[in-house]
PDB file of C-alpha atoms and ligand atoms in Angstrom:
ATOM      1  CA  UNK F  14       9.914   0.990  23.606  1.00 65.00           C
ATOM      2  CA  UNK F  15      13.715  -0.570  23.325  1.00 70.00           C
ATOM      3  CA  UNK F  16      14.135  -0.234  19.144  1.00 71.00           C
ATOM      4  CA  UNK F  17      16.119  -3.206  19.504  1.00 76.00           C
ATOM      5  CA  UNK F  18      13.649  -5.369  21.321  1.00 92.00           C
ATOM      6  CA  UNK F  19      12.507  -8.364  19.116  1.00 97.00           C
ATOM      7  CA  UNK F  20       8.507  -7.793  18.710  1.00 97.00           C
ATOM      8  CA  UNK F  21       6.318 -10.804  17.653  1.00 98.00           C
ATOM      9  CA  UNK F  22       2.603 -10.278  16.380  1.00 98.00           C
ATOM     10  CA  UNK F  23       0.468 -12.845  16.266  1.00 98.00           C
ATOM     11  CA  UNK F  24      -0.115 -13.847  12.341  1.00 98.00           C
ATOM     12  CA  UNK F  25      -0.682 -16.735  10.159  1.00 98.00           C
ATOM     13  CA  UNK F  26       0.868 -18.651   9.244  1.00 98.00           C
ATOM     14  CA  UNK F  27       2.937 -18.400  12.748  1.00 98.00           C
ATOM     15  CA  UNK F  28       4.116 -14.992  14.499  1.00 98.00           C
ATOM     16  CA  UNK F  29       5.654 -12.409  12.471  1.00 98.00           C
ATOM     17  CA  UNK F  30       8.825 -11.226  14.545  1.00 98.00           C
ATOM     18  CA  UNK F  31      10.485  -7.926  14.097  1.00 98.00           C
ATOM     19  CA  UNK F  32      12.928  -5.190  15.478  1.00 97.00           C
ATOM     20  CA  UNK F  33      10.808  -2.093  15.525  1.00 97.00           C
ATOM     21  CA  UNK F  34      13.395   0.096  13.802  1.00 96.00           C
ATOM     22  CA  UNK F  35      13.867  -2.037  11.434  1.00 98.00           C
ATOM     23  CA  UNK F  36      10.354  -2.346  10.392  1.00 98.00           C
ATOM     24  CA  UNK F  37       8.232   0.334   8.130  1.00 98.00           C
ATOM     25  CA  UNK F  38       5.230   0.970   7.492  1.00 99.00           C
ATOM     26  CA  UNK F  39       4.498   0.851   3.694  1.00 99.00           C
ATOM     27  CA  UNK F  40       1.335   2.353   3.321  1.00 99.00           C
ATOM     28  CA  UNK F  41       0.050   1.853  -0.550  1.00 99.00           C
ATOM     29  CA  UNK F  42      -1.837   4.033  -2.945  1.00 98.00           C
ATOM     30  CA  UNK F  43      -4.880   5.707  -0.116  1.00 98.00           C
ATOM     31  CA  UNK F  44      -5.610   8.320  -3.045  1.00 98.00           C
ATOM     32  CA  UNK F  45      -8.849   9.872  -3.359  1.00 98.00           C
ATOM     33  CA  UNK F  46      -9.098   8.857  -7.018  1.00 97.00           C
ATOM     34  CA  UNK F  47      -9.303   5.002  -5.665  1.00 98.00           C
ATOM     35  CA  UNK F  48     -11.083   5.704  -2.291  1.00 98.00           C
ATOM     36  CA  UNK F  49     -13.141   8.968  -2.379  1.00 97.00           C
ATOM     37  CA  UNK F  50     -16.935   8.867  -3.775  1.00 95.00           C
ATOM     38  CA  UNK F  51     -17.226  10.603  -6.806  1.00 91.00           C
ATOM     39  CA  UNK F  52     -13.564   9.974  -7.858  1.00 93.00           C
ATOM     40  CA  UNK F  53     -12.347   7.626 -10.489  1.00 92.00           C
ATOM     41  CA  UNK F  54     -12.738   4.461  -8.855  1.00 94.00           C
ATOM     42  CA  UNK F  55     -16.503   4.948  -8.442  1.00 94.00           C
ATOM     43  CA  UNK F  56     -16.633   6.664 -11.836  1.00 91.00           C
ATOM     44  CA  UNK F  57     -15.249   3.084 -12.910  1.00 91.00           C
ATOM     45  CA  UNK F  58     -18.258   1.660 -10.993  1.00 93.00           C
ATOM     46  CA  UNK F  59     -16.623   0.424  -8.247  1.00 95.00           C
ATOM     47  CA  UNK F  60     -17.653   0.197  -4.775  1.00 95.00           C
ATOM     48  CA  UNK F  61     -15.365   2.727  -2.514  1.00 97.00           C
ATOM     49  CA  UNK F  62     -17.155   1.433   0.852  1.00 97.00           C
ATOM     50  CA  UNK F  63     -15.108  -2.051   0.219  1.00 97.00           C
ATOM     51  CA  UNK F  64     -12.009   0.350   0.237  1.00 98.00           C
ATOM     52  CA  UNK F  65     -13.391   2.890   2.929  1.00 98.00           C
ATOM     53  CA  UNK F  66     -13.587   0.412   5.375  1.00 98.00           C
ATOM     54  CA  UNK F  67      -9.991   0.332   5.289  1.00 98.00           C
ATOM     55  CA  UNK F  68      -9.201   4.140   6.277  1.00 98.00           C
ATOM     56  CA  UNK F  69     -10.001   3.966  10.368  1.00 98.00           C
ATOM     57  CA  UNK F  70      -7.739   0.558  11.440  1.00 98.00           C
ATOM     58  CA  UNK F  71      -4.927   2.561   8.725  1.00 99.00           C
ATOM     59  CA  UNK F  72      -5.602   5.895  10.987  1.00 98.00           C
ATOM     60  CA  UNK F  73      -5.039   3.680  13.895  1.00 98.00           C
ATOM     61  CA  UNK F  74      -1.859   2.047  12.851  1.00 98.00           C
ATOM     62  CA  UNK F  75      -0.494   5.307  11.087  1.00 98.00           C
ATOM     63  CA  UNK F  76      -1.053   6.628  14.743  1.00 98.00           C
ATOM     64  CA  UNK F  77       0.489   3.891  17.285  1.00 98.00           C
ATOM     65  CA  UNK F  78       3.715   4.007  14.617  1.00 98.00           C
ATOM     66  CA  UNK F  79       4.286   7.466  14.532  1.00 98.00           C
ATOM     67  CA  UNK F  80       4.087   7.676  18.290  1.00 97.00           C
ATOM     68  CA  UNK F  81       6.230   4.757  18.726  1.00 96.00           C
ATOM     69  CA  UNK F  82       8.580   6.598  16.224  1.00 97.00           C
ATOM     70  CA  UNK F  83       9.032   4.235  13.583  1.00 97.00           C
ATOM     71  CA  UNK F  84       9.647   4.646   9.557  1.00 98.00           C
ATOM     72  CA  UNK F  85       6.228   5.437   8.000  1.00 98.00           C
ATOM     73  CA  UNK F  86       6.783   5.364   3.826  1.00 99.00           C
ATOM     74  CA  UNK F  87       3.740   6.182   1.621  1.00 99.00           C
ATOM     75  CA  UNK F  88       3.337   5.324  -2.092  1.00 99.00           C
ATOM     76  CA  UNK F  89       0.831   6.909  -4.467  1.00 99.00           C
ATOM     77  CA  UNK F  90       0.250   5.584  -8.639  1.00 98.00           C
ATOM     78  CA  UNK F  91       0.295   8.266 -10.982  1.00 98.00           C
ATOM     79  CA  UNK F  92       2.323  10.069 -13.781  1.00 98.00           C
ATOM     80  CA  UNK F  93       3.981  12.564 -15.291  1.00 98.00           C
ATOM     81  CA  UNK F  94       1.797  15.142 -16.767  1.00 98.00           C
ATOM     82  CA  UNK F  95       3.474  14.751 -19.839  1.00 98.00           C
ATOM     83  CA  UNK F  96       2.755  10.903 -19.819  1.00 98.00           C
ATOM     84  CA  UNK F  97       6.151  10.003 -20.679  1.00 98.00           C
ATOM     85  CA  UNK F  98       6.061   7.526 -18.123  1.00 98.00           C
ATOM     86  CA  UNK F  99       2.875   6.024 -19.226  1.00 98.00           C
ATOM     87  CA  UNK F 100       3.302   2.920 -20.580  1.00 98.00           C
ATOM     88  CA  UNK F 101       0.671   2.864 -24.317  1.00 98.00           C
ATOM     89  CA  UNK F 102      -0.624  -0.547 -23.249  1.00 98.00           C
ATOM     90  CA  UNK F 103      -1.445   0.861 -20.197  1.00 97.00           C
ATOM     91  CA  UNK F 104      -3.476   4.180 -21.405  1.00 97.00           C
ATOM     92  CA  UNK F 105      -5.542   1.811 -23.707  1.00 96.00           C
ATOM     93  CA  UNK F 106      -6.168  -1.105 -21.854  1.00 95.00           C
ATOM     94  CA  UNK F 107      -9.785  -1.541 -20.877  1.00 91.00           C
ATOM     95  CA  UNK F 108     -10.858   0.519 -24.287  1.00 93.00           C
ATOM     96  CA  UNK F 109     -12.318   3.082 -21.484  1.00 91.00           C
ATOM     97  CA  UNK F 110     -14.136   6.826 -22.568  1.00 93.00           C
ATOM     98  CA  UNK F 111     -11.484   8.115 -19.700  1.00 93.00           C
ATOM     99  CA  UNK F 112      -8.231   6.894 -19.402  1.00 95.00           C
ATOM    100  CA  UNK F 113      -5.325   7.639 -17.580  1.00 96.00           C
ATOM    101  CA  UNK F 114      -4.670  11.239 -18.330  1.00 97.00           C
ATOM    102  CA  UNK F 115      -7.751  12.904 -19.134  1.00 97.00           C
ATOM    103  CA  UNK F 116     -10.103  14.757 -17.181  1.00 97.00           C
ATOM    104  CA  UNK F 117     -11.431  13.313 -14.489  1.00 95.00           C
ATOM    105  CA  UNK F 118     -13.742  14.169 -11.505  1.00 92.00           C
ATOM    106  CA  UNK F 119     -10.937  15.427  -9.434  1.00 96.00           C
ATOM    107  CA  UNK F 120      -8.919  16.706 -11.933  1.00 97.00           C
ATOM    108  CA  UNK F 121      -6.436  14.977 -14.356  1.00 98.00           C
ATOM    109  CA  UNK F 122      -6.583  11.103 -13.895  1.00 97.00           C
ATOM    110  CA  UNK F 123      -3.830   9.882 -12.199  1.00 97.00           C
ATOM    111  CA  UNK F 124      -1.361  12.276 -12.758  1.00 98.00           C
ATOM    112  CA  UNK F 125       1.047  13.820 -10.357  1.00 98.00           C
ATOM    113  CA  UNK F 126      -0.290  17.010  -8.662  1.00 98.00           C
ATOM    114  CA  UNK F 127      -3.878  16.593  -8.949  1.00 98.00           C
ATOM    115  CA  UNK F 128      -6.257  16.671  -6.498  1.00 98.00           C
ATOM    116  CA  UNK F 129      -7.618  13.084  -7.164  1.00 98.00           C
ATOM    117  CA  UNK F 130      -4.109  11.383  -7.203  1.00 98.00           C
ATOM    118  CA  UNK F 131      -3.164  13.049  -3.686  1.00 98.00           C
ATOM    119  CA  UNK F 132      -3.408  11.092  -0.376  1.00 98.00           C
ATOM    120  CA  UNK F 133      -6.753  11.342   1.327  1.00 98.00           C
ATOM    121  CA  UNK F 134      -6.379  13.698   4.721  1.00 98.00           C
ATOM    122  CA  UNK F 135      -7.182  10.795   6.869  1.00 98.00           C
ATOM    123  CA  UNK F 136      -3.668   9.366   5.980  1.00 99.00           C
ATOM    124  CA  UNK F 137      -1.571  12.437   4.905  1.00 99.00           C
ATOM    125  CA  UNK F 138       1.852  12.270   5.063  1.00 99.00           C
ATOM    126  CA  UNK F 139       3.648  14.095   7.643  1.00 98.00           C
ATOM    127  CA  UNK F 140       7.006  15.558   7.046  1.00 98.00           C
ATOM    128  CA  UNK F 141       9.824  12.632   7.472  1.00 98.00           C
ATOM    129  CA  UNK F 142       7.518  10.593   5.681  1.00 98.00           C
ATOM    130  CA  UNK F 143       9.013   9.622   2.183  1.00 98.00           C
ATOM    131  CA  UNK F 144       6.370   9.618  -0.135  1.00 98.00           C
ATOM    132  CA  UNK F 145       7.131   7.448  -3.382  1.00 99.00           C
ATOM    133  CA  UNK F 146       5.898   8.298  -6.695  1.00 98.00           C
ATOM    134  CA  UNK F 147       5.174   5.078  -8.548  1.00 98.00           C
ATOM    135  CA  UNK F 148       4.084   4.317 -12.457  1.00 98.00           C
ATOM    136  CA  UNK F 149       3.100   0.800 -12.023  1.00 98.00           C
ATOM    137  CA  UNK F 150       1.204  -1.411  -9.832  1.00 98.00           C
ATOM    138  CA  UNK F 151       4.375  -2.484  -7.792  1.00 99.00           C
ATOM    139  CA  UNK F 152       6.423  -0.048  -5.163  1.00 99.00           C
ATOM    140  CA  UNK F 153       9.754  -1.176  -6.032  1.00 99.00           C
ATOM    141  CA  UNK F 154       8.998  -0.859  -9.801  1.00 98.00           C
ATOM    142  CA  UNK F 155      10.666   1.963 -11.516  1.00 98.00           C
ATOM    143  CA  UNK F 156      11.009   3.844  -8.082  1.00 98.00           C
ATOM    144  CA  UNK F 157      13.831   4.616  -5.283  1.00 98.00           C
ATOM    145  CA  UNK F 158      12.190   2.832  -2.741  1.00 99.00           C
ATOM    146  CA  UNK F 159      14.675  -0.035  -2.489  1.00 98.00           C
ATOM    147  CA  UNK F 160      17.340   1.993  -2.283  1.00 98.00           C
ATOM    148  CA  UNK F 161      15.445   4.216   0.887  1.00 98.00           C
ATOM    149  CA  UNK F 162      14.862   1.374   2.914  1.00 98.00           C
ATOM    150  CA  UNK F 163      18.112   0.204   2.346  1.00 98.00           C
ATOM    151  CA  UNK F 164      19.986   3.069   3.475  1.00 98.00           C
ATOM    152  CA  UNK F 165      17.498   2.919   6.236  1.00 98.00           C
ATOM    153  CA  UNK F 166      18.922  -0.619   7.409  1.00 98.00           C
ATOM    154  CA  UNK F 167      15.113  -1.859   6.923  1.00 98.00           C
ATOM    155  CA  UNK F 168      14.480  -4.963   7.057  1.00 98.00           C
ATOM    156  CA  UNK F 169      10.836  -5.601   7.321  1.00 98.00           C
ATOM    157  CA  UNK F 170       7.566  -4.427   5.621  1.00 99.00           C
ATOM    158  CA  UNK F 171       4.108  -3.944   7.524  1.00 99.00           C
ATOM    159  CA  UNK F 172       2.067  -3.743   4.065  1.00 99.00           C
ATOM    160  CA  UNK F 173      -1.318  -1.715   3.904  1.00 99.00           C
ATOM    161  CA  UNK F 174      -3.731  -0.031   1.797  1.00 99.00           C
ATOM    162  CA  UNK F 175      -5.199  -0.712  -2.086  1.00 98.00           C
ATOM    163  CA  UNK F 176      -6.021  -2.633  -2.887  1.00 98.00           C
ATOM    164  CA  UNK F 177      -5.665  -5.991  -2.233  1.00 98.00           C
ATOM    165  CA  UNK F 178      -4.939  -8.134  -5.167  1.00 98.00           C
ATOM    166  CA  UNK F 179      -3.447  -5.456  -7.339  1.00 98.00           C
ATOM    167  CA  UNK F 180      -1.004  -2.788  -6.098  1.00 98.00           C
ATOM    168  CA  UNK F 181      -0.461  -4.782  -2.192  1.00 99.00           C
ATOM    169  CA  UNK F 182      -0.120  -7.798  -3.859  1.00 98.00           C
ATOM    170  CA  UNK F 183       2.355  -6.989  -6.769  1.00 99.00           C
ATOM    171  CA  UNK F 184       4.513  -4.818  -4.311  1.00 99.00           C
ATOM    172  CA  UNK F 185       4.440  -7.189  -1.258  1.00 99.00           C
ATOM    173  CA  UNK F 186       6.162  -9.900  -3.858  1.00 99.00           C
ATOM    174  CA  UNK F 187       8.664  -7.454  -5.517  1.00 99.00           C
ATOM    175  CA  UNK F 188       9.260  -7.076  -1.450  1.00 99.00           C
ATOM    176  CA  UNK F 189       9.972 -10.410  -1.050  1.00 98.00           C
ATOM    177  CA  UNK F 190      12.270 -11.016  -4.006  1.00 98.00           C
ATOM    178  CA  UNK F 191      14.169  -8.076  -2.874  1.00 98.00           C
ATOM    179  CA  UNK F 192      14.240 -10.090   0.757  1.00 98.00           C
ATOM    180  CA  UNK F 193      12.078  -8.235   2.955  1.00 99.00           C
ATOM    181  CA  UNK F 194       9.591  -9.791   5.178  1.00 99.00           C
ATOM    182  CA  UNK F 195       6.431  -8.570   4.886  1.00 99.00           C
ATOM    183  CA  UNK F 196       3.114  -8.586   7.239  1.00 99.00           C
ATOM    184  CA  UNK F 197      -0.220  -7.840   5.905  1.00 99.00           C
ATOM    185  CA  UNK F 198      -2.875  -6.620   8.250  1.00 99.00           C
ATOM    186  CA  UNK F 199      -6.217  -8.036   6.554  1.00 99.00           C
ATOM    187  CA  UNK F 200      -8.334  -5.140   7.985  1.00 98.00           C
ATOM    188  CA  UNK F 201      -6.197  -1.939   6.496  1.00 99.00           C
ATOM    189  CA  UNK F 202      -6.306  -4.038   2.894  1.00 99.00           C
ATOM    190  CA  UNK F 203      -8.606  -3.478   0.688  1.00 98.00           C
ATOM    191  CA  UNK F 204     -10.265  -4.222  -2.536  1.00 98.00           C
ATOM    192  CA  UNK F 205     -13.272  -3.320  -4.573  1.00 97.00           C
ATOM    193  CA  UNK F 206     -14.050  -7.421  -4.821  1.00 97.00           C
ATOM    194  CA  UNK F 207     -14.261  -9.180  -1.493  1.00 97.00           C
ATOM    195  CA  UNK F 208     -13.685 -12.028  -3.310  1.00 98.00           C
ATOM    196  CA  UNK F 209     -10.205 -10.773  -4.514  1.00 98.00           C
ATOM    197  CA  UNK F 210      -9.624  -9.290  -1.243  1.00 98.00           C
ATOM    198  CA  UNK F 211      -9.743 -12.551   0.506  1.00 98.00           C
ATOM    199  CA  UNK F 212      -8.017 -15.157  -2.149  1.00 98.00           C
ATOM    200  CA  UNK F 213      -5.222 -11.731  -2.400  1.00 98.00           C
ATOM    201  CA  UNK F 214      -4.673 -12.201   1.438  1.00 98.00           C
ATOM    202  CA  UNK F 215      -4.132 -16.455   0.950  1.00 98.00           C
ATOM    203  CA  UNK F 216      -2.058 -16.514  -1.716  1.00 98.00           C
ATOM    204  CA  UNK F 217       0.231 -14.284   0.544  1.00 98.00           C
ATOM    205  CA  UNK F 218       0.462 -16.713   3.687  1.00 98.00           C
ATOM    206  CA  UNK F 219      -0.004 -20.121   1.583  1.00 98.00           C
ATOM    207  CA  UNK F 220       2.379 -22.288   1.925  1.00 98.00           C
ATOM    208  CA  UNK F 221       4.152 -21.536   4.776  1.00 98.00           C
ATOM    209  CA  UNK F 222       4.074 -17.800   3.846  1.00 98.00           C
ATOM    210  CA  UNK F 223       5.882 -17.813   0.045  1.00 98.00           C
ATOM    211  CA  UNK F 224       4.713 -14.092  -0.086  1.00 99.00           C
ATOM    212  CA  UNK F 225       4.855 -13.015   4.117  1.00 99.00           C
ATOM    213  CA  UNK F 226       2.066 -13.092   6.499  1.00 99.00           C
ATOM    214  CA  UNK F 227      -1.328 -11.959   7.503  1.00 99.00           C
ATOM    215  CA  UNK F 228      -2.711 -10.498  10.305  1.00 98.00           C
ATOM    216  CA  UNK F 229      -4.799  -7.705  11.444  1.00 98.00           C
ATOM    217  CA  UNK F 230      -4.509  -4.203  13.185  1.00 98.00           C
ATOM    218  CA  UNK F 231      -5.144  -5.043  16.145  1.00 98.00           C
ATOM    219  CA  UNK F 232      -2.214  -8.027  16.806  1.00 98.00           C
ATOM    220  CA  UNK F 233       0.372  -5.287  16.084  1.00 98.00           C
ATOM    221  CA  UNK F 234      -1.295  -2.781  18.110  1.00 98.00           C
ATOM    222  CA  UNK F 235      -1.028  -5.815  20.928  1.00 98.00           C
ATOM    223  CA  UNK F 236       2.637  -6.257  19.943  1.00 97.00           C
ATOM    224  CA  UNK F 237       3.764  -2.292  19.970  1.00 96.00           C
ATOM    225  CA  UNK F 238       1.797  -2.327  23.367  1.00 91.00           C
TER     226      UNK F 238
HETATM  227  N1  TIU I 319      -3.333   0.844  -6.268  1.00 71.78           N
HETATM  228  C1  TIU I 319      -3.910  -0.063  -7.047  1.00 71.78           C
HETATM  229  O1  TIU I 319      -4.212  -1.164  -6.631  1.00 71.78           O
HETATM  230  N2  TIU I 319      -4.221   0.342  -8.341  1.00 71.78           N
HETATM  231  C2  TIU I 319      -5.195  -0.208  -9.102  1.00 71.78           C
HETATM  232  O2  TIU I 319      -5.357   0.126 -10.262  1.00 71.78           O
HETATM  233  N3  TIU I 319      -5.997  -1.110  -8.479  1.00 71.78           N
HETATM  234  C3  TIU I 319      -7.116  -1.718  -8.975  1.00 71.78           C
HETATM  235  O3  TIU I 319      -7.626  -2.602  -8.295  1.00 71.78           O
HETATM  236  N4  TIU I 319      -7.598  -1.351 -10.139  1.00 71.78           N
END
């Protein structure tokens, strides 16, 4: 594949055009705390299939980019063990038993270096692979990721992961502020409300795309050829 080659994937709300070296794959928060059974998600009472669903067109993707050689960045939510970063209206919020912090099913919740806020092995990380260590819902948020894809000369976001309406969402709109163009493929987003899932994905390409666009995995697979 010629880097420099303009690629266009078909998308609503019309093709999303990009120079493959300039484009990265953002992939956000696939811990096993959010997506494994028996981790906090599902300890919440939330459904991990809606998520689940999400980790074989990822696979695919992480695959076809790696092979074609392009930036792959991955983002987890967590904190410092200390909880310095941890914001009090965010450890209370929800009144919960188990917050943020304590002892979960896979160790402490959310916090940096624990077995529940790792990356599931579907999607590990490979080395090259900046991994980006966020406190809040957003990627750009109190992290270097800006700075990264700037030095980078990056250009262009292909969003994925969970979930929808929260952490893709908030990031793919810090994105766009920052003026990156983003593309979200429907299929590796997802949430634990369909409901959310799909309103998250039309508030992105309403309006002539205010937030990016929306597509699926298998248009960019088409457009990587
Ligand atoms: N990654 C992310 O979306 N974090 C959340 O807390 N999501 C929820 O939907 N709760």
């Amino acid at each position: 594949m010629s880097f420099n080659r303009v690629l266009s994937v078909e998308a609503d709300p019309y093709p999303f055009e990009f120079e493959p070296a300039k484009c990265a794959l953002l992939i956000i928060d696939m811990q096993r705390d959010f997506l494994e059974p028996g981790g906090f998600g599902e300890m919440l009472g939330n459904d991990v299939s809606q998520l689940r669903r999400t980790i074989q067109p990822n696979k695919e993707l992480l695959a076809a980019w790696r092979s074609a050689g392009l930036p792959v960045l991955h983002t987890r939510e967590g904190h410092r063990a200390d909880l310095a970063d941890l914001p009090p209206s965010k450890k209370i919020r929800g009144k919960g038993k188990t917050t943020i912090g304590d002892a979960g099913p896979m160790g402490r919740i959310l916090i940096r270096g624990e077995a529940g806020h790792d990356i599931i092995p579907e999607l590990y990380p490979i080395a090259g692979e900046p991994v980006i260590d966020k406190p809040g819902k957003g990627a750009f948020f109190a992290t270097d990721l800006h700075a990264i894809l700037q030095n980078r000369c990056i250009t262009h976001l292909v969003v994925t992961g969970v979930t929808t309406e929260v952490c893709v969402n908030t990031t793919v709109r810090e994105a766009n502020d920052r003026g990156y163009e983003c593309l979200v493929p429907a299929d590796c987003v997802g949430s634990y409300f369909p409901e959310f899932h799909e309103m998250g994905l039309k508030m992105i390409k309403a309006q002539a795309g205010i937030f990016g666009w929306v597509s699926d995995s298998a248009s960019i697979l088409a457009a990587l050829g």
